[in-house]
PDB file of C-alpha atoms in Angstrom:
ATOM      1  CA  UNK A   1     105.248 104.100 107.876  1.00 59.00           C
ATOM      2  CA  UNK A   2     105.559 104.810 104.146  1.00 76.00           C
ATOM      3  CA  UNK A   3     106.614 107.679 101.901  1.00 93.00           C
ATOM      4  CA  UNK A   4     102.969 107.799 100.827  1.00 96.00           C
ATOM      5  CA  UNK A   5     102.134 109.673 104.048  1.00 97.00           C
ATOM      6  CA  UNK A   6     103.989 112.787 105.191  1.00 97.00           C
ATOM      7  CA  UNK A   7     103.790 113.793 108.861  1.00 97.00           C
ATOM      8  CA  UNK A   8     104.843 117.243 110.040  1.00 97.00           C
ATOM      9  CA  UNK A   9     104.894 118.720 113.542  1.00 97.00           C
ATOM     10  CA  UNK A  10     103.534 122.255 113.138  1.00 97.00           C
ATOM     11  CA  UNK A  11     104.015 123.178 116.784  1.00 96.00           C
ATOM     12  CA  UNK A  12     101.472 124.171 119.443  1.00 95.00           C
ATOM     13  CA  UNK A  13     100.217 120.588 119.626  1.00 97.00           C
ATOM     14  CA  UNK A  14      99.225 120.406 115.942  1.00 98.00           C
ATOM     15  CA  UNK A  15     100.459 117.778 113.460  1.00 98.00           C
ATOM     16  CA  UNK A  16      99.832 117.867 109.711  1.00 98.00           C
ATOM     17  CA  UNK A  17      99.241 114.562 107.902  1.00 98.00           C
ATOM     18  CA  UNK A  18      99.514 114.699 104.110  1.00 98.00           C
ATOM     19  CA  UNK A  19      98.379 111.920 101.757  1.00 98.00           C
ATOM     20  CA  UNK A  20     101.271 111.829  99.312  1.00 97.00           C
ATOM     21  CA  UNK A  21     100.478 109.959  96.103  1.00 96.00           C
ATOM     22  CA  UNK A  22      99.945 112.981  93.837  1.00 96.00           C
ATOM     23  CA  UNK A  23     100.609 110.937  90.699  1.00 95.00           C
ATOM     24  CA  UNK A  24      97.613 108.750  91.652  1.00 95.00           C
ATOM     25  CA  UNK A  25      95.361 111.571  92.937  1.00 96.00           C
ATOM     26  CA  UNK A  26      96.270 110.355  96.449  1.00 97.00           C
ATOM     27  CA  UNK A  27      94.389 107.093  95.968  1.00 95.00           C
ATOM     28  CA  UNK A  28      94.370 105.042  99.164  1.00 95.00           C
ATOM     29  CA  UNK A  29      96.671 102.062  98.721  1.00 93.00           C
ATOM     30  CA  UNK A  30      96.801  99.436 101.464  1.00 90.00           C
ATOM     31  CA  UNK A  31     100.169 100.830 102.538  1.00 92.00           C
ATOM     32  CA  UNK A  32      98.752 104.340 102.786  1.00 95.00           C
ATOM     33  CA  UNK A  33      95.696 103.167 104.731  1.00 94.00           C
ATOM     34  CA  UNK A  34      97.890 101.391 107.275  1.00 95.00           C
ATOM     35  CA  UNK A  35     100.296 104.345 107.514  1.00 96.00           C
ATOM     36  CA  UNK A  36      97.442 106.768 108.148  1.00 98.00           C
ATOM     37  CA  UNK A  37      95.961 104.497 110.804  1.00 97.00           C
ATOM     38  CA  UNK A  38      99.338 104.128 112.526  1.00 97.00           C
ATOM     39  CA  UNK A  39      99.956 107.876 112.504  1.00 97.00           C
ATOM     40  CA  UNK A  40      96.538 108.701 113.966  1.00 98.00           C
ATOM     41  CA  UNK A  41      96.913 106.027 116.654  1.00 97.00           C
ATOM     42  CA  UNK A  42     100.467 106.940 117.645  1.00 97.00           C
ATOM     43  CA  UNK A  43      99.926 110.701 117.660  1.00 98.00           C
ATOM     44  CA  UNK A  44      96.642 110.381 119.528  1.00 97.00           C
ATOM     45  CA  UNK A  45      98.427 108.472 122.280  1.00 97.00           C
ATOM     46  CA  UNK A  46     100.835 111.371 122.906  1.00 97.00           C
ATOM     47  CA  UNK A  47      99.972 113.922 125.583  1.00 95.00           C
ATOM     48  CA  UNK A  48     101.695 116.716 123.641  1.00 96.00           C
ATOM     49  CA  UNK A  49      99.417 116.303 120.596  1.00 97.00           C
ATOM     50  CA  UNK A  50      96.151 118.227 120.593  1.00 97.00           C
ATOM     51  CA  UNK A  51      94.801 118.213 117.008  1.00 98.00           C
ATOM     52  CA  UNK A  52      95.589 116.598 113.650  1.00 98.00           C
ATOM     53  CA  UNK A  53      95.119 118.206 110.231  1.00 98.00           C
ATOM     54  CA  UNK A  54      94.650 115.893 107.241  1.00 98.00           C
ATOM     55  CA  UNK A  55      95.207 117.022 103.649  1.00 98.00           C
ATOM     56  CA  UNK A  56      96.458 115.785 100.269  1.00 98.00           C
ATOM     57  CA  UNK A  57      99.378 116.529  97.962  1.00 97.00           C
ATOM     58  CA  UNK A  58      98.924 118.079  94.536  1.00 95.00           C
ATOM     59  CA  UNK A  59      95.550 118.923  92.994  1.00 95.00           C
ATOM     60  CA  UNK A  60      93.382 116.290  94.731  1.00 97.00           C
ATOM     61  CA  UNK A  61      92.492 115.563  98.308  1.00 98.00           C
ATOM     62  CA  UNK A  62      91.844 111.883  97.602  1.00 97.00           C
ATOM     63  CA  UNK A  63      90.338 109.912  94.711  1.00 95.00           C
ATOM     64  CA  UNK A  64      89.350 106.971  96.900  1.00 91.00           C
ATOM     65  CA  UNK A  65      90.750 103.467  97.159  1.00 88.00           C
ATOM     66  CA  UNK A  66      93.397 102.249  94.731  1.00 84.00           C
ATOM     67  CA  UNK A  67      91.313 100.538  92.026  1.00 79.00           C
ATOM     68  CA  UNK A  68      94.175  98.338  90.811  1.00 79.00           C
ATOM     69  CA  UNK A  69      94.512  96.859  94.295  1.00 78.00           C
ATOM     70  CA  UNK A  70      90.750  96.474  94.655  1.00 70.00           C
ATOM     71  CA  UNK A  71      90.588  94.644  91.333  1.00 66.00           C
ATOM     72  CA  UNK A  72      93.391  92.310  92.324  1.00 62.00           C
ATOM     73  CA  UNK A  73      91.728  91.560  95.661  1.00 65.00           C
ATOM     74  CA  UNK A  74      88.650  90.223  93.849  1.00 65.00           C
ATOM     75  CA  UNK A  75      90.788  87.529  92.268  1.00 69.00           C
ATOM     76  CA  UNK A  76      92.821  86.815  95.414  1.00 62.00           C
ATOM     77  CA  UNK A  77      90.823  86.014  98.591  1.00 67.00           C
ATOM     78  CA  UNK A  78      93.865  86.432 100.835  1.00 67.00           C
ATOM     79  CA  UNK A  79      94.549  89.870  99.374  1.00 64.00           C
ATOM     80  CA  UNK A  80      90.871  90.677  99.792  1.00 63.00           C
ATOM     81  CA  UNK A  81      91.069  89.951 103.520  1.00 65.00           C
ATOM     82  CA  UNK A  82      94.112  92.223 103.800  1.00 72.00           C
ATOM     83  CA  UNK A  83      92.321  94.939 101.842  1.00 72.00           C
ATOM     84  CA  UNK A  84      89.317  95.028 104.163  1.00 74.00           C
ATOM     85  CA  UNK A  85      91.446  94.666 107.294  1.00 84.00           C
ATOM     86  CA  UNK A  86      93.452  97.755 106.330  1.00 86.00           C
ATOM     87  CA  UNK A  87      90.212  99.555 105.469  1.00 87.00           C
ATOM     88  CA  UNK A  88      88.693  98.763 108.861  1.00 89.00           C
ATOM     89  CA  UNK A  89      91.828  99.916 110.647  1.00 92.00           C
ATOM     90  CA  UNK A  90      92.042 103.221 108.776  1.00 93.00           C
ATOM     91  CA  UNK A  91      88.353 104.058 109.088  1.00 93.00           C
ATOM     92  CA  UNK A  92      88.205 103.265 112.771  1.00 92.00           C
ATOM     93  CA  UNK A  93      91.472 104.950 113.645  1.00 95.00           C
ATOM     94  CA  UNK A  94      90.102 108.178 112.185  1.00 96.00           C
ATOM     95  CA  UNK A  95      86.583 107.673 113.538  1.00 94.00           C
ATOM     96  CA  UNK A  96      87.815 106.860 117.062  1.00 94.00           C
ATOM     97  CA  UNK A  97      90.781 109.225 117.123  1.00 96.00           C
ATOM     98  CA  UNK A  98      91.620 110.419 120.643  1.00 96.00           C
ATOM     99  CA  UNK A  99      92.130 113.948 119.304  1.00 98.00           C
ATOM    100  CA  UNK A 100      90.086 116.014 116.833  1.00 98.00           C
ATOM    101  CA  UNK A 101      90.956 115.809 113.140  1.00 98.00           C
ATOM    102  CA  UNK A 102      90.472 118.774 110.799  1.00 98.00           C
ATOM    103  CA  UNK A 103      90.300 117.866 107.105  1.00 98.00           C
ATOM    104  CA  UNK A 104      91.887 120.462 104.812  1.00 98.00           C
ATOM    105  CA  UNK A 105      90.384 119.728 101.416  1.00 98.00           C
ATOM    106  CA  UNK A 106      92.866 120.929  98.805  1.00 98.00           C
ATOM    107  CA  UNK A 107      90.993 119.376  95.876  1.00 98.00           C
ATOM    108  CA  UNK A 108      88.259 116.894  94.915  1.00 98.00           C
ATOM    109  CA  UNK A 109      87.225 114.144  97.337  1.00 98.00           C
ATOM    110  CA  UNK A 110      85.859 111.056  95.590  1.00 96.00           C
ATOM    111  CA  UNK A 111      84.555 107.695  96.778  1.00 94.00           C
ATOM    112  CA  UNK A 112      86.750 106.542  99.681  1.00 93.00           C
ATOM    113  CA  UNK A 113      88.272 110.017  99.803  1.00 96.00           C
ATOM    114  CA  UNK A 114      84.797 111.450 100.380  1.00 97.00           C
ATOM    115  CA  UNK A 115      84.285 108.813 103.078  1.00 95.00           C
ATOM    116  CA  UNK A 116      87.580 109.757 104.737  1.00 96.00           C
ATOM    117  CA  UNK A 117      86.618 113.430 104.834  1.00 97.00           C
ATOM    118  CA  UNK A 118      83.276 112.631 106.497  1.00 96.00           C
ATOM    119  CA  UNK A 119      85.065 110.760 109.301  1.00 95.00           C
ATOM    120  CA  UNK A 120      86.954 113.897 110.337  1.00 97.00           C
ATOM    121  CA  UNK A 121      85.559 116.405 112.843  1.00 97.00           C
ATOM    122  CA  UNK A 122      85.745 119.523 110.683  1.00 98.00           C
ATOM    123  CA  UNK A 123      86.167 120.094 106.949  1.00 98.00           C
ATOM    124  CA  UNK A 124      87.810 123.189 105.461  1.00 98.00           C
ATOM    125  CA  UNK A 125      87.770 123.575 101.680  1.00 98.00           C
ATOM    126  CA  UNK A 126      89.102 125.894  98.993  1.00 98.00           C
ATOM    127  CA  UNK A 127      87.957 126.722  95.449  1.00 97.00           C
ATOM    128  CA  UNK A 128      88.216 123.686  93.176  1.00 97.00           C
ATOM    129  CA  UNK A 129      86.911 121.237  95.785  1.00 98.00           C
ATOM    130  CA  UNK A 130      83.958 119.016  94.927  1.00 98.00           C
ATOM    131  CA  UNK A 131      82.599 115.681  96.159  1.00 97.00           C
ATOM    132  CA  UNK A 132      81.150 112.544  94.556  1.00 96.00           C
ATOM    133  CA  UNK A 133      80.331 108.956  95.559  1.00 90.00           C
ATOM    134  CA  UNK A 134      80.807 106.858  92.375  1.00 87.00           C
ATOM    135  CA  UNK A 135      82.035 103.738  94.217  1.00 79.00           C
ATOM    136  CA  UNK A 136      78.735 101.842  94.022  1.00 75.00           C
ATOM    137  CA  UNK A 137      80.113 100.487  90.740  1.00 71.00           C
ATOM    138  CA  UNK A 138      82.685  98.424  92.686  1.00 73.00           C
ATOM    139  CA  UNK A 139      82.078  98.839  96.450  1.00 76.00           C
ATOM    140  CA  UNK A 140      79.416  99.962  98.912  1.00 81.00           C
ATOM    141  CA  UNK A 141      80.001 103.532 100.170  1.00 84.00           C
ATOM    142  CA  UNK A 142      79.980 104.506 103.839  1.00 89.00           C
ATOM    143  CA  UNK A 143      76.539 105.814 104.766  1.00 92.00           C
ATOM    144  CA  UNK A 144      76.462 106.445 108.524  1.00 92.00           C
ATOM    145  CA  UNK A 145      79.173 109.145 108.742  1.00 92.00           C
ATOM    146  CA  UNK A 146      77.648 111.110 105.848  1.00 95.00           C
ATOM    147  CA  UNK A 147      74.172 110.879 107.382  1.00 95.00           C
ATOM    148  CA  UNK A 148      75.627 112.355 110.592  1.00 93.00           C
ATOM    149  CA  UNK A 149      76.632 115.460 108.617  1.00 95.00           C
ATOM    150  CA  UNK A 150      73.880 116.113 106.067  1.00 96.00           C
ATOM    151  CA  UNK A 151      70.890 114.046 107.204  1.00 95.00           C
ATOM    152  CA  UNK A 152      69.389 110.854 105.890  1.00 96.00           C
ATOM    153  CA  UNK A 153      67.529 112.120 102.835  1.00 97.00           C
ATOM    154  CA  UNK A 154      70.501 113.843 101.230  1.00 97.00           C
ATOM    155  CA  UNK A 155      72.926 111.094 102.254  1.00 95.00           C
ATOM    156  CA  UNK A 156      70.741 108.525 100.492  1.00 95.00           C
ATOM    157  CA  UNK A 157      70.589 110.659  97.376  1.00 96.00           C
ATOM    158  CA  UNK A 158      74.339 111.206  97.185  1.00 95.00           C
ATOM    159  CA  UNK A 159      75.154 107.538  97.757  1.00 92.00           C
ATOM    160  CA  UNK A 160      72.574 106.224  95.290  1.00 93.00           C
ATOM    161  CA  UNK A 161      72.994 108.714  92.450  1.00 93.00           C
ATOM    162  CA  UNK A 162      76.753 109.471  92.642  1.00 91.00           C
ATOM    163  CA  UNK A 163      76.021 113.027  91.584  1.00 94.00           C
ATOM    164  CA  UNK A 164      78.685 115.680  91.988  1.00 96.00           C
ATOM    165  CA  UNK A 165      78.406 118.101  94.934  1.00 98.00           C
ATOM    166  CA  UNK A 166      79.956 121.472  94.209  1.00 98.00           C
ATOM    167  CA  UNK A 167      81.555 123.574  96.907  1.00 98.00           C
ATOM    168  CA  UNK A 168      78.696 126.053  97.327  1.00 97.00           C
ATOM    169  CA  UNK A 169      76.212 123.241  97.961  1.00 98.00           C
ATOM    170  CA  UNK A 170      78.657 121.436 100.245  1.00 98.00           C
ATOM    171  CA  UNK A 171      78.914 124.520 102.432  1.00 97.00           C
ATOM    172  CA  UNK A 172      75.156 125.110 102.384  1.00 97.00           C
ATOM    173  CA  UNK A 173      74.242 121.584 103.533  1.00 97.00           C
ATOM    174  CA  UNK A 174      76.918 121.373 106.233  1.00 96.00           C
ATOM    175  CA  UNK A 175      79.324 119.039 104.479  1.00 97.00           C
ATOM    176  CA  UNK A 176      81.965 121.782 104.638  1.00 98.00           C
ATOM    177  CA  UNK A 177      82.404 123.926 107.765  1.00 97.00           C
ATOM    178  CA  UNK A 178      84.580 126.713 106.349  1.00 97.00           C
ATOM    179  CA  UNK A 179      85.637 127.869 102.870  1.00 98.00           C
ATOM    180  CA  UNK A 180      89.088 129.408 102.467  1.00 98.00           C
ATOM    181  CA  UNK A 181      90.413 131.559  99.665  1.00 97.00           C
ATOM    182  CA  UNK A 182      92.301 130.165  96.687  1.00 97.00           C
ATOM    183  CA  UNK A 183      94.860 127.640  97.931  1.00 97.00           C
ATOM    184  CA  UNK A 184      94.131 128.508 101.548  1.00 98.00           C
ATOM    185  CA  UNK A 185      92.525 125.358 102.971  1.00 98.00           C
ATOM    186  CA  UNK A 186      95.597 124.108 104.821  1.00 98.00           C
ATOM    187  CA  UNK A 187      96.369 127.513 106.334  1.00 98.00           C
ATOM    188  CA  UNK A 188      92.790 127.944 107.575  1.00 98.00           C
ATOM    189  CA  UNK A 189      92.678 124.372 108.891  1.00 98.00           C
ATOM    190  CA  UNK A 190      95.927 124.921 110.785  1.00 98.00           C
ATOM    191  CA  UNK A 191      94.511 128.133 112.245  1.00 98.00           C
ATOM    192  CA  UNK A 192      91.416 126.290 113.498  1.00 98.00           C
ATOM    193  CA  UNK A 193      93.520 123.388 114.756  1.00 98.00           C
ATOM    194  CA  UNK A 194      95.822 125.706 116.695  1.00 98.00           C
ATOM    195  CA  UNK A 195      92.846 127.384 118.357  1.00 97.00           C
ATOM    196  CA  UNK A 196      91.387 124.019 119.375  1.00 97.00           C
ATOM    197  CA  UNK A 197      94.776 122.727 120.563  1.00 97.00           C
ATOM    198  CA  UNK A 198      95.046 125.777 122.804  1.00 96.00           C
ATOM    199  CA  UNK A 199      91.982 124.742 124.786  1.00 96.00           C
ATOM    200  CA  UNK A 200      92.273 122.387 127.829  1.00 96.00           C
ATOM    201  CA  UNK A 201      93.650 119.146 126.357  1.00 95.00           C
ATOM    202  CA  UNK A 202      91.899 116.778 128.757  1.00 95.00           C
ATOM    203  CA  UNK A 203      88.535 118.430 128.133  1.00 97.00           C
ATOM    204  CA  UNK A 204      88.990 118.383 124.357  1.00 97.00           C
ATOM    205  CA  UNK A 205      89.822 114.664 124.479  1.00 97.00           C
ATOM    206  CA  UNK A 206      86.801 114.006 126.696  1.00 97.00           C
ATOM    207  CA  UNK A 207      84.581 115.861 124.232  1.00 96.00           C
ATOM    208  CA  UNK A 208      86.087 113.905 121.334  1.00 96.00           C
ATOM    209  CA  UNK A 209      85.182 110.664 123.142  1.00 94.00           C
ATOM    210  CA  UNK A 210      81.599 111.916 123.583  1.00 94.00           C
ATOM    211  CA  UNK A 211      81.397 112.731 119.879  1.00 93.00           C
ATOM    212  CA  UNK A 212      82.559 109.223 118.973  1.00 91.00           C
ATOM    213  CA  UNK A 213      80.056 107.616 121.339  1.00 91.00           C
ATOM    214  CA  UNK A 214      77.191 109.786 120.075  1.00 91.00           C
ATOM    215  CA  UNK A 215      77.629 108.621 116.489  1.00 85.00           C
ATOM    216  CA  UNK A 216      76.928 105.016 117.473  1.00 84.00           C
ATOM    217  CA  UNK A 217      79.355 103.923 114.738  1.00 81.00           C
ATOM    218  CA  UNK A 218      82.500 103.125 116.714  1.00 77.00           C
ATOM    219  CA  UNK A 219      82.051  99.353 116.794  1.00 75.00           C
ATOM    220  CA  UNK A 220      80.808  98.872 113.233  1.00 76.00           C
ATOM    221  CA  UNK A 221      83.131  97.293 110.626  1.00 75.00           C
ATOM    222  CA  UNK A 222      83.738  99.171 107.370  1.00 74.00           C
ATOM    223  CA  UNK A 223      81.088  97.239 105.467  1.00 72.00           C
ATOM    224  CA  UNK A 224      78.467  98.183 108.083  1.00 75.00           C
ATOM    225  CA  UNK A 225      79.294 101.910 108.359  1.00 75.00           C
TER     226      UNK A 225
END
């Protein structure tokens, strides 16, 4: 684990995971990607855990991958292999999580942060949240998970144009499930998570497995998603 990820047991089978690099807009370093993957895997393996809530520290949910590390990996093939290995592990740990994950969007979600939000089961947002996919400048964005949420036509547009999606549009097209009041995304996400965690655990896990299988994405590496 790393200090870049905070994990809190909120009781009733709910755990809160907080990306904690506020000085870097919670950019996903390799250490943070691995820590998130480990947390999702370990908590999902516990019978007393029913739902996870994922959020960010400070004013952003997540600004995407750490660009300094990505730049360095271009010059260092060994580092590049580590970069994509940690990416695959994080993406697939979230995508194949044994328990549902509710994303509490406390601020903007950009590039890999947008991707991470789309891998979760539900997305709760608050005023000040917006989305964009600018990563085509330096990496290929995830397409399949976004298409699952908003359909192929809009997913293509957002990936190709990198235009900004404001909160009202995000809710209208199904990218966001619920909108909370000012500063209320985490509280609303925890409320939803607690309700889900109170349902029969075995049945919720079985449904989660069906959801994963239905996407057809579970076996695809990051670069194919």
